[in-house]
XYZ file of C-alpha atoms in Angstrom:
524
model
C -20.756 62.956 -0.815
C -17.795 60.395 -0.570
C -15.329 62.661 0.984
C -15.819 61.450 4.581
C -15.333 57.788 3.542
C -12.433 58.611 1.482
C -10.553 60.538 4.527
C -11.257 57.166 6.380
C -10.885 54.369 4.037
C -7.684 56.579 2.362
C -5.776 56.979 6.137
C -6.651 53.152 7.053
C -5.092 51.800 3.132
C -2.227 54.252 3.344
C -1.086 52.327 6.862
C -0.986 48.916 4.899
C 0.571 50.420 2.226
C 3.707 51.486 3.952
C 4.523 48.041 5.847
C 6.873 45.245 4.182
C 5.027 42.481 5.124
C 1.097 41.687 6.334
C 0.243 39.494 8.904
C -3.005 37.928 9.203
C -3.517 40.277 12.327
C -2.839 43.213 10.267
C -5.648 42.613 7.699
C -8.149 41.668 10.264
C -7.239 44.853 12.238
C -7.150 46.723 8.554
C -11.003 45.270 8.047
C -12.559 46.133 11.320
C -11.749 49.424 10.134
C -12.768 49.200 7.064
C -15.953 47.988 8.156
C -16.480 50.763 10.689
C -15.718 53.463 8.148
C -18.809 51.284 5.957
C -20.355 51.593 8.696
C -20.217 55.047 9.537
C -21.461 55.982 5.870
C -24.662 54.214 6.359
C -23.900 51.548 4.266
C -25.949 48.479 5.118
C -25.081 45.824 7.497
C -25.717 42.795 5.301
C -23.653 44.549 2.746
C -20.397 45.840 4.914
C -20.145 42.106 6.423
C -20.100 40.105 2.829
C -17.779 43.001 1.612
C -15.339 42.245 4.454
C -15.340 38.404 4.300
C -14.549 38.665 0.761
C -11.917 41.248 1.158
C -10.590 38.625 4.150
C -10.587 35.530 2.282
C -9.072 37.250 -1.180
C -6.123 39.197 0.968
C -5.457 36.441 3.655
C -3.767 33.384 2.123
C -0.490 32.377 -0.165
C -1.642 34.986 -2.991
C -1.441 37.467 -0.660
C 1.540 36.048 1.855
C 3.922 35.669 -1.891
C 3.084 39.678 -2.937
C 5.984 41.273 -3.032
C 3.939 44.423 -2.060
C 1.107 42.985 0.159
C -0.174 46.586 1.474
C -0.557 47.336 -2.256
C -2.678 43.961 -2.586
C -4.992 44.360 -0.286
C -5.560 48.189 -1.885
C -6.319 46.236 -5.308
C -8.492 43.775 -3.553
C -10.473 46.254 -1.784
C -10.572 48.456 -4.895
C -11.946 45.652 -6.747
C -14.341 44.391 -4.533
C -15.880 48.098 -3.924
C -16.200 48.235 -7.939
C -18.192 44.492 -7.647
C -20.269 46.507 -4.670
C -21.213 49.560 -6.755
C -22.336 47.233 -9.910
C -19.198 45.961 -11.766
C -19.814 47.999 -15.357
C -21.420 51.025 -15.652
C -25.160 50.415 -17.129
C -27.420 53.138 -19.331
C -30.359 53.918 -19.933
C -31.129 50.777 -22.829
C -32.894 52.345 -26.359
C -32.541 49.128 -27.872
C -36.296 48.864 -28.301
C -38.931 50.156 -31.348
C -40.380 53.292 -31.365
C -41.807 54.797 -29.142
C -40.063 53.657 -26.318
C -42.066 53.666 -22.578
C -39.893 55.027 -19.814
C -41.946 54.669 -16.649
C -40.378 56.910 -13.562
C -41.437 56.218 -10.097
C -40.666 57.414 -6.573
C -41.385 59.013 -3.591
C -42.960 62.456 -3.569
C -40.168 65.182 -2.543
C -37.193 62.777 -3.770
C -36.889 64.728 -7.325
C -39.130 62.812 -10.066
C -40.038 65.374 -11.613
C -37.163 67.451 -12.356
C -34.856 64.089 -12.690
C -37.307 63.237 -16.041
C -36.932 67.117 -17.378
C -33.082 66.046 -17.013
C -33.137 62.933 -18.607
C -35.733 64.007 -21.278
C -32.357 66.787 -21.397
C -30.017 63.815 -22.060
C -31.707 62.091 -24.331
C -32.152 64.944 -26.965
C -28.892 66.515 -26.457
C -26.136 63.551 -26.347
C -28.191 60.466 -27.879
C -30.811 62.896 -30.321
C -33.617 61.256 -29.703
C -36.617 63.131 -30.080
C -38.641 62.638 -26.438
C -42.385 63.581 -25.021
C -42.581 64.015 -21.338
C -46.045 63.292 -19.632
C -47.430 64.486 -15.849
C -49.206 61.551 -14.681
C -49.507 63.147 -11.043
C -52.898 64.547 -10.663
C -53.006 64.668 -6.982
C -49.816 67.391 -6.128
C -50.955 70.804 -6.680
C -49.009 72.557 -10.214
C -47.197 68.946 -11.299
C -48.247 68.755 -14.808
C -47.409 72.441 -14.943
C -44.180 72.586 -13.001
C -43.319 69.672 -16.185
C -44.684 71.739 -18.512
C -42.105 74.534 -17.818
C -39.522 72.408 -17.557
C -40.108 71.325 -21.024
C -40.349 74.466 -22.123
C -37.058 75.339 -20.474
C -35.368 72.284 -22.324
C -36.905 72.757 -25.475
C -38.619 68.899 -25.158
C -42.431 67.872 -25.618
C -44.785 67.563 -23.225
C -48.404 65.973 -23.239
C -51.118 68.621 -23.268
C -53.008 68.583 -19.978
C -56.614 67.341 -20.123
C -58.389 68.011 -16.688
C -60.240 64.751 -15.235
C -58.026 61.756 -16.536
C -57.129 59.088 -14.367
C -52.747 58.854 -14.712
C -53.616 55.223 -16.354
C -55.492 57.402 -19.243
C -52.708 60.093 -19.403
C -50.512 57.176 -19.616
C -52.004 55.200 -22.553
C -52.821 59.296 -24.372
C -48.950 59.672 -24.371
C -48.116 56.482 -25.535
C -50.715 57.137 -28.715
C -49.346 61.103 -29.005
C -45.681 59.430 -29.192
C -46.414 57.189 -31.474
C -48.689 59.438 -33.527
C -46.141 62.347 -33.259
C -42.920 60.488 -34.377
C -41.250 60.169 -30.813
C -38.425 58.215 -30.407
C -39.250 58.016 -26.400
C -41.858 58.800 -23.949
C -41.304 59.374 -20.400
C -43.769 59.045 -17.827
C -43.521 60.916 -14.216
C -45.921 59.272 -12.262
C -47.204 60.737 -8.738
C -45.254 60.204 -5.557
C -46.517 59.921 -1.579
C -45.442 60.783 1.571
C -44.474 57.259 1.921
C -45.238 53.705 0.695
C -49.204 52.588 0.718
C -51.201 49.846 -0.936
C -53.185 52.402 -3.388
C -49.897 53.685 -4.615
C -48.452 50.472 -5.355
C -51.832 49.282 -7.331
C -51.675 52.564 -9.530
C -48.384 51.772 -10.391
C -49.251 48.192 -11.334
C -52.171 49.754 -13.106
C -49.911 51.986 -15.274
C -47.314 49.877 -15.916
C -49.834 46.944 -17.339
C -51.286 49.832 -19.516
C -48.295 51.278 -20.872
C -45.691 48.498 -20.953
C -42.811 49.987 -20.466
C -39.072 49.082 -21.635
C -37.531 51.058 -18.448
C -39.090 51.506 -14.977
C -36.468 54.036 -13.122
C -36.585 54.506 -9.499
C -35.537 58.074 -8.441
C -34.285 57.700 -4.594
C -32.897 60.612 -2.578
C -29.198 59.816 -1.825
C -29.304 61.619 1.227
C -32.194 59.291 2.656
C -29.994 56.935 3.377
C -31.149 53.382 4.491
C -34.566 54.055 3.971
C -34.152 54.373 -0.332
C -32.728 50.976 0.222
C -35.980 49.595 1.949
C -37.782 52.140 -0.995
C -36.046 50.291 -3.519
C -36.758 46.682 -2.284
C -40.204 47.790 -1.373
C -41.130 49.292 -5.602
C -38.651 46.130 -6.849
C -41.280 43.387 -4.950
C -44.174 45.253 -6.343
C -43.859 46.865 -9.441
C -40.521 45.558 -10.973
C -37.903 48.286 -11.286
C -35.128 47.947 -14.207
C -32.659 50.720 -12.813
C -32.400 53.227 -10.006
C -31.594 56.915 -10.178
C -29.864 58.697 -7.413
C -30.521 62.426 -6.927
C -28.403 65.080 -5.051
C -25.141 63.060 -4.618
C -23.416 66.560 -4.166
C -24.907 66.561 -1.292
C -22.807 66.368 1.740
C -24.882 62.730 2.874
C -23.069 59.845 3.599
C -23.153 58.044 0.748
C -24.030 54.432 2.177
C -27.431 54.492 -0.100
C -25.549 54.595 -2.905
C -23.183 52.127 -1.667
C -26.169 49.678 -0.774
C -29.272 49.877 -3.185
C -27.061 48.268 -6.292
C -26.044 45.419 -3.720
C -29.253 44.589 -1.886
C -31.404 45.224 -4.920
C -29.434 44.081 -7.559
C -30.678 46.824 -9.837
C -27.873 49.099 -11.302
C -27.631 52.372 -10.582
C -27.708 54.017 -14.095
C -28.189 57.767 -13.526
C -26.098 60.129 -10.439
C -28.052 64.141 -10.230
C -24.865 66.070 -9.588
C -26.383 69.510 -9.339
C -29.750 71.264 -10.234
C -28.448 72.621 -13.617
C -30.273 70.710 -16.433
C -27.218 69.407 -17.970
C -25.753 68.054 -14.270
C -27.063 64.134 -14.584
C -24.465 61.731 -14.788
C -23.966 57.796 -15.949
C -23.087 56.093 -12.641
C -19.877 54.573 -13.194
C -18.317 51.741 -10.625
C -14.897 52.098 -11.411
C -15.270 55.719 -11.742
C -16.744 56.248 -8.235
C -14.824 53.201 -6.221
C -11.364 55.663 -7.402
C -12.683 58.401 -6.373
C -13.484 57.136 -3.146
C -9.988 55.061 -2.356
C -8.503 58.569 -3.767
C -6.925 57.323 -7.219
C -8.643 60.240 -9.338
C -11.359 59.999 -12.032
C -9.273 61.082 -15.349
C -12.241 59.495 -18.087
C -14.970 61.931 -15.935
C -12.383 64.765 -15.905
C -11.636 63.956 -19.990
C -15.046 63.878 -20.300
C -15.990 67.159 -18.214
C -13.325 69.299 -20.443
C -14.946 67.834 -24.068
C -18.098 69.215 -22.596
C -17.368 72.859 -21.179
C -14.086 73.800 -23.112
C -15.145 75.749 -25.948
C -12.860 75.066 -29.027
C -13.320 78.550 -30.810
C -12.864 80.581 -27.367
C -9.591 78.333 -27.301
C -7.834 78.522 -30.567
C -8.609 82.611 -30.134
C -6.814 82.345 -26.977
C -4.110 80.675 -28.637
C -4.009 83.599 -30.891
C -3.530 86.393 -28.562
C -1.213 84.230 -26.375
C 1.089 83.965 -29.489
C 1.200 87.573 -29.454
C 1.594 87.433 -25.703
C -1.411 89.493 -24.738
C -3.494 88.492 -21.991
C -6.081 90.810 -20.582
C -8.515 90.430 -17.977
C -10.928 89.097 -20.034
C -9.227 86.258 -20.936
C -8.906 85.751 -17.223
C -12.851 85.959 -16.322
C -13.332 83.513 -19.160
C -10.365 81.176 -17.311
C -12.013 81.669 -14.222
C -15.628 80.561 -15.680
C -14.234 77.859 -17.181
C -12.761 76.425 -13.694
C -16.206 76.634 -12.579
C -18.477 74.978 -15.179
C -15.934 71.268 -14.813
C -16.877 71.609 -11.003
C -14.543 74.539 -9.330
C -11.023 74.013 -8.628
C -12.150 71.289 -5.832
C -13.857 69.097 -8.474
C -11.139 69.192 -10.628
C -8.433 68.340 -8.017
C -11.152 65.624 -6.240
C -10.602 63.707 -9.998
C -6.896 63.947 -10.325
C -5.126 61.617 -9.147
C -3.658 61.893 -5.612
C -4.712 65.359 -5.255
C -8.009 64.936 -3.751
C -6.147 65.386 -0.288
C -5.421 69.666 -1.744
C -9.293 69.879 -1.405
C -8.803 70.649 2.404
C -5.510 72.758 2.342
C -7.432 74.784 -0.530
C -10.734 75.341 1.455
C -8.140 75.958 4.836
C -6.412 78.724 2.254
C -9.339 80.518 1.124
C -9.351 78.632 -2.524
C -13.029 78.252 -2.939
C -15.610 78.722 -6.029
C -16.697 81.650 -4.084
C -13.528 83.097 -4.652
C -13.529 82.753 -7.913
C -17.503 84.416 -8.337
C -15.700 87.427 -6.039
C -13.004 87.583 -8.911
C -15.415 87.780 -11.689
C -17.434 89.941 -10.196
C -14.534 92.449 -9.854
C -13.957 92.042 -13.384
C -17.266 92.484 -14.583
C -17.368 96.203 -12.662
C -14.520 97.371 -14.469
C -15.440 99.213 -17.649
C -14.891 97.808 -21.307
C -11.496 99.942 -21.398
C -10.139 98.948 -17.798
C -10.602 95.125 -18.704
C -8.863 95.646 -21.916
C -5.906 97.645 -19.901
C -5.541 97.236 -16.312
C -3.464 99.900 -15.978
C -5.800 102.418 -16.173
C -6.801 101.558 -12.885
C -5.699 103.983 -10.155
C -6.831 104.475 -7.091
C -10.528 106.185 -7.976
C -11.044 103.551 -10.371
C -10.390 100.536 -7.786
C -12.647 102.727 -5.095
C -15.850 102.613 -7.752
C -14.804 98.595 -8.690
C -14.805 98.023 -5.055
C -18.170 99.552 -3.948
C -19.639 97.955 -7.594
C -18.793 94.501 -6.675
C -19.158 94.155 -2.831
C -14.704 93.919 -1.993
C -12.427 96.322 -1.092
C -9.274 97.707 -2.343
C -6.924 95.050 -1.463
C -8.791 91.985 -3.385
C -8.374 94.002 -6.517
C -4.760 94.689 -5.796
C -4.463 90.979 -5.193
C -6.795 89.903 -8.634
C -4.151 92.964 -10.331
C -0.998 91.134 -8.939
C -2.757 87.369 -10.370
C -3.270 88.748 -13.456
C -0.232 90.640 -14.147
C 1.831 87.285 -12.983
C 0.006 85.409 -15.534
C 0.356 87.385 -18.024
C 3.998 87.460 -17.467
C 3.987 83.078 -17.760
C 1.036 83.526 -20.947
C 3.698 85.587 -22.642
C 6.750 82.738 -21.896
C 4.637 80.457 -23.423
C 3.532 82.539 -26.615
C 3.790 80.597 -29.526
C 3.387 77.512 -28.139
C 0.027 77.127 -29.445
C -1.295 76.365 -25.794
C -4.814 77.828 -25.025
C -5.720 78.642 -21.671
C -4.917 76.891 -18.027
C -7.891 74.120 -18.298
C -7.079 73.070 -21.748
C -3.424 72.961 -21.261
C -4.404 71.027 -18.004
C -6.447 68.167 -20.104
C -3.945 68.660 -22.819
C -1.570 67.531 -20.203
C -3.116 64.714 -18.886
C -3.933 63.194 -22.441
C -0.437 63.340 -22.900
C 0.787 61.259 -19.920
C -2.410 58.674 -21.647
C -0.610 58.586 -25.009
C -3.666 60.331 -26.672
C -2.711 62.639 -29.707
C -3.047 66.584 -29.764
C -5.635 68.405 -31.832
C -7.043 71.678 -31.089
C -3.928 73.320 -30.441
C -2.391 70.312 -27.751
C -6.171 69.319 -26.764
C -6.604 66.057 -28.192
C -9.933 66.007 -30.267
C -12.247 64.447 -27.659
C -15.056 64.543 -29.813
C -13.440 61.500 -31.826
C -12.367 59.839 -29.430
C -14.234 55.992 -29.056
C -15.784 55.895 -25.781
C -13.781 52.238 -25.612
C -10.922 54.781 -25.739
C -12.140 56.617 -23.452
C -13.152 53.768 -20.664
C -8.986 52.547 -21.475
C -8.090 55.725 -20.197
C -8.041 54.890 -16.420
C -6.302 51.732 -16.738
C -3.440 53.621 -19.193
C -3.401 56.288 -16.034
C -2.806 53.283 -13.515
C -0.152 51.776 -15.577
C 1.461 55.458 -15.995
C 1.642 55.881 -12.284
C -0.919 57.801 -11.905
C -3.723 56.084 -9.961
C -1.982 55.037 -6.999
C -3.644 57.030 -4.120
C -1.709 59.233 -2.264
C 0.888 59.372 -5.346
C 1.833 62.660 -7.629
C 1.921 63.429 -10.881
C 4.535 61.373 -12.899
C 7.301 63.370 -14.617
C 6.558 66.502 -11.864
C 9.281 66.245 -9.792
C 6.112 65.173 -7.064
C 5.086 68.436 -6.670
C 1.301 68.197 -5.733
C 1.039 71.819 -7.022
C 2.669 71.082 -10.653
C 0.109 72.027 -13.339
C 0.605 68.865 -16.215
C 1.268 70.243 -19.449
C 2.537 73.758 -18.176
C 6.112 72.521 -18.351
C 6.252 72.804 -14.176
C 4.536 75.902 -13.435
C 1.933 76.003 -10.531
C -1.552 75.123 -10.615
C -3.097 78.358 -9.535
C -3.046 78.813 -5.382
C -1.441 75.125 -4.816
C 2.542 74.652 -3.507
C 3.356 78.913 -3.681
C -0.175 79.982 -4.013
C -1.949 81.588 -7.220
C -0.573 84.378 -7.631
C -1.858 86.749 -5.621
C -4.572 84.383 -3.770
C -3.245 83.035 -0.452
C -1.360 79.986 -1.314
C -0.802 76.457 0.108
C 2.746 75.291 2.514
C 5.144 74.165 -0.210
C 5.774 70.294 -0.061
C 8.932 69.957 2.485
């Protein structure tokens, strides 16, 4: 969502960055861009003009004039006042409160209420183990209590029984008594949307908030709405009294200005980001986290995070074990390959690593999408048990039947064949290392440049890691080099292609290319 305002803001910072000295005319000149590029991304006017003036009166003056790097200054100061934008510190969901606790969700119809409190209800059970009822309190849209129904039953969470006739101020007070009756640690209630903002609507809300007192009153806003969520959330903030806003479908490709706004003109923090329609794809909304990613200095604690998540521990000590005995078949690979795409593709990955998030364009411009990576595994999967145990069974018939099975031709097998036997070649040189696959030597990597320990064969043990330990992690990355946009990975020779942890080999189809997939110009 942030990519065009990182191009923008990321060319305009670099220009400062490279000059000895800053005049007062170069940081006014610097700003007007700045503020057009705020501009641009639909971020509100009020907002862009006190984010400027403080920028101005922070980077123009003796602090500034006595830097021995001011270009670098002014990148700190803008950094810093983008992170006092977005919120300061990151705020949850708060379950400081007795049992069972009221979680009131409001919105506009078509913005993603419903789905958003399936999610959360998701969250709640899985990472905090709470035990949570969900409620429907929209009578009016055709199949809502239903469409909740099945998304409990999808999630495995509770849902209120539907009782035909009830007003949503009787469903609400019936789900507060079923929690509390049924042992429920929280109760969520999705209340009905409109079209658009109306007196009646505002009075129900009132009604069911007096009714069911709740400790949390969410707003879910579309991201991609732009500067109408932030009238939406000023509008629900006057009249009902919102404690937090949730933004849905920030991988969209909007502008990102709501997000940029609401937290500012509101004052409410932004505690939840939907990433994705998956279940599991709701995020904490972090303000440090995002203002790197925009100015392009990474997101290592989300990238940490993302690998403790989706890197299985058993699949990677059994790696380790045929690696020691250097086989690598193209199983292993598929389960690589599906592994790059559940932390985001090789685009998400390289959007939270520090200065790489510019290799996001020269991959798309070489072919390196996700999609290629679904093409892969499907030519896998069409091979028989036998071929993907032993590649070299596969002669030219074979490749012909592959082929027609999973939609390519001939020459992207020969080119997945040539990946696979060149990896196997660099598995078997590092055979007995103990390593365990490219994404956990990749984290392994990084944790090592942080001074974190190894565990699970050179992954550090994320799961005991202290989430202060975790939130130290970006500041430990800044102070080892590595959050300075624009700048490589320290101890890699530069090479923007240089895979951390794999003692200098490539990160597949960057600076020489995957092997076998079309790969990037080499860094002159």
């Amino acid at each position: 969502m942030f990519e065009n305002l990182q191009d923008r803001l990321g060319s305009i910072l670099n220009g400062l960055t490279g000059r000895g000295a800053l005049s007062e005319a170069d940081v006014s000149a610097a700003l007007r861009e700045v503020r057009r590029a705020l501009l641009e991304a639909d971020v509100a006017l009020d907002v862009v003009r006190s984010f400027t003036d403080r920028v101005r009166e922070k980077a123009v003056g003796a602090e500034i004039l006595k830097s021995i790097k001011p270009g670098q200054m002014v990148v700190k100061i803008v950094h810093d006042e983008l992170i006092e934008m977005l919120g300061g510190e990151g705020v949850g969901i708060d379950l400081h409160a007795a049992a069972p606790l009221v979680v009131m969700m409001v919105g506009l119809q078509g913005s993603g209420k419903t789905t958003t409190t399936a999610k959360i209800a998701h969250r709640l059970s899985t990472r905090d183990k709470k035990k949570v009822l969900m409620a429907s309190l929209d009578t009016r849209r055709p199949a809502a209590q239903e469409q909740l129904r099945q998304l409990g039953a999808q999630a495995s969470i509770d849902t209120l029984p539907v009782i035909s006739g009830q007003s949503p101020t009787d469903i609400a007070a019936r789900a507060v008594q079923a929690a509390r009756l049924g042992g429920h640690d929280v109760v969520i209630l999705d209340t009905a949307g409109r079209t658009h903002i109306d007196e009646p609507l505002m009075v129900e809300m009132a009604d069911i908030k007096k009714k069911s007192n709740p400790h949390e009153i969410l707003l879910v806003a579309d991201s991609l709405t732009g500067q109408d969520a932030v009238n939406l959330a000023r509008n629900f903030d006057e009249r009902v009294g919102i404690t937090g806003l949730v933004l849905t479908r920030m991988d969209g490709d909007g502008r990102g200005g709501a997000a940029l706004s609401m937290r500012a003109v509101t004052g409410k923090p932004i505690k939840l980001i939907g990433v994705g329609e998956k279940m599991s794809e709701l995020e904490e909304f972090h303000p440090r986290r995002i203002a790197d990613r925009i100015l392009g200095m990474g997101d290592i604690v989300s990238l940490v995070e993302r690998a403790a998540e989706n890197i299985d521990a058993e699949k990677a000590a059994a790696m380790a074990a045929k690696m020691a005995k250097g086989k690598f078949d193209l199983n292993d690979l598929a389960d690589q390959l599906r592994q790059m795409q559940k932390m985001g593709g090789m685009g998400g990955i390289m959007g939270m690593m520090p200065g790489m998030a510019g290799m996001k364009d020269k991959m798309a411009a070489a072919g390196l999408d996700d999609k290629l990576f679904g093409r892969q595994i499907a030519i896998i999967q069409s091979m028989t048990k036998a071929e993907r145990a032993n590649p070299d069974l596969l002669k030219h018939s074979r490749k012909k039947r592959i082929a027609a099975g999973s939609g390519t031709d001939a020459a992207a097998i020969n080119k997945l064949l040539k990946m696979h036997r060149q990896m196997a070649d660099m598995m078997k040189m590092m055979g007995g290392k103990g390593k365990g696959g490219m994404m956990k030597q990749m984290m392994s990597g990084l944790a090592g440049k942080m001074g974190l320990g190894g565990g699970m064969g050179g992954m550090p043990d994320l799961s005991n890691i202290d989430p202060r330990q975790l939130e130290a992690l970006q500041k430990q990355a800044e102070a080892a080099g590595l959050g300075k946009p624009g700048g490589g990975m320290p101890g890699l020779g530069g090479l923007p292609g240089s895979l951390p942890g794999l003692g200098g080999a490539k990160l597949p189809g960057l600076g020489g290319g995957f092997p076998g997939l079309p790969g990037l110009p080499k860094k002159k």
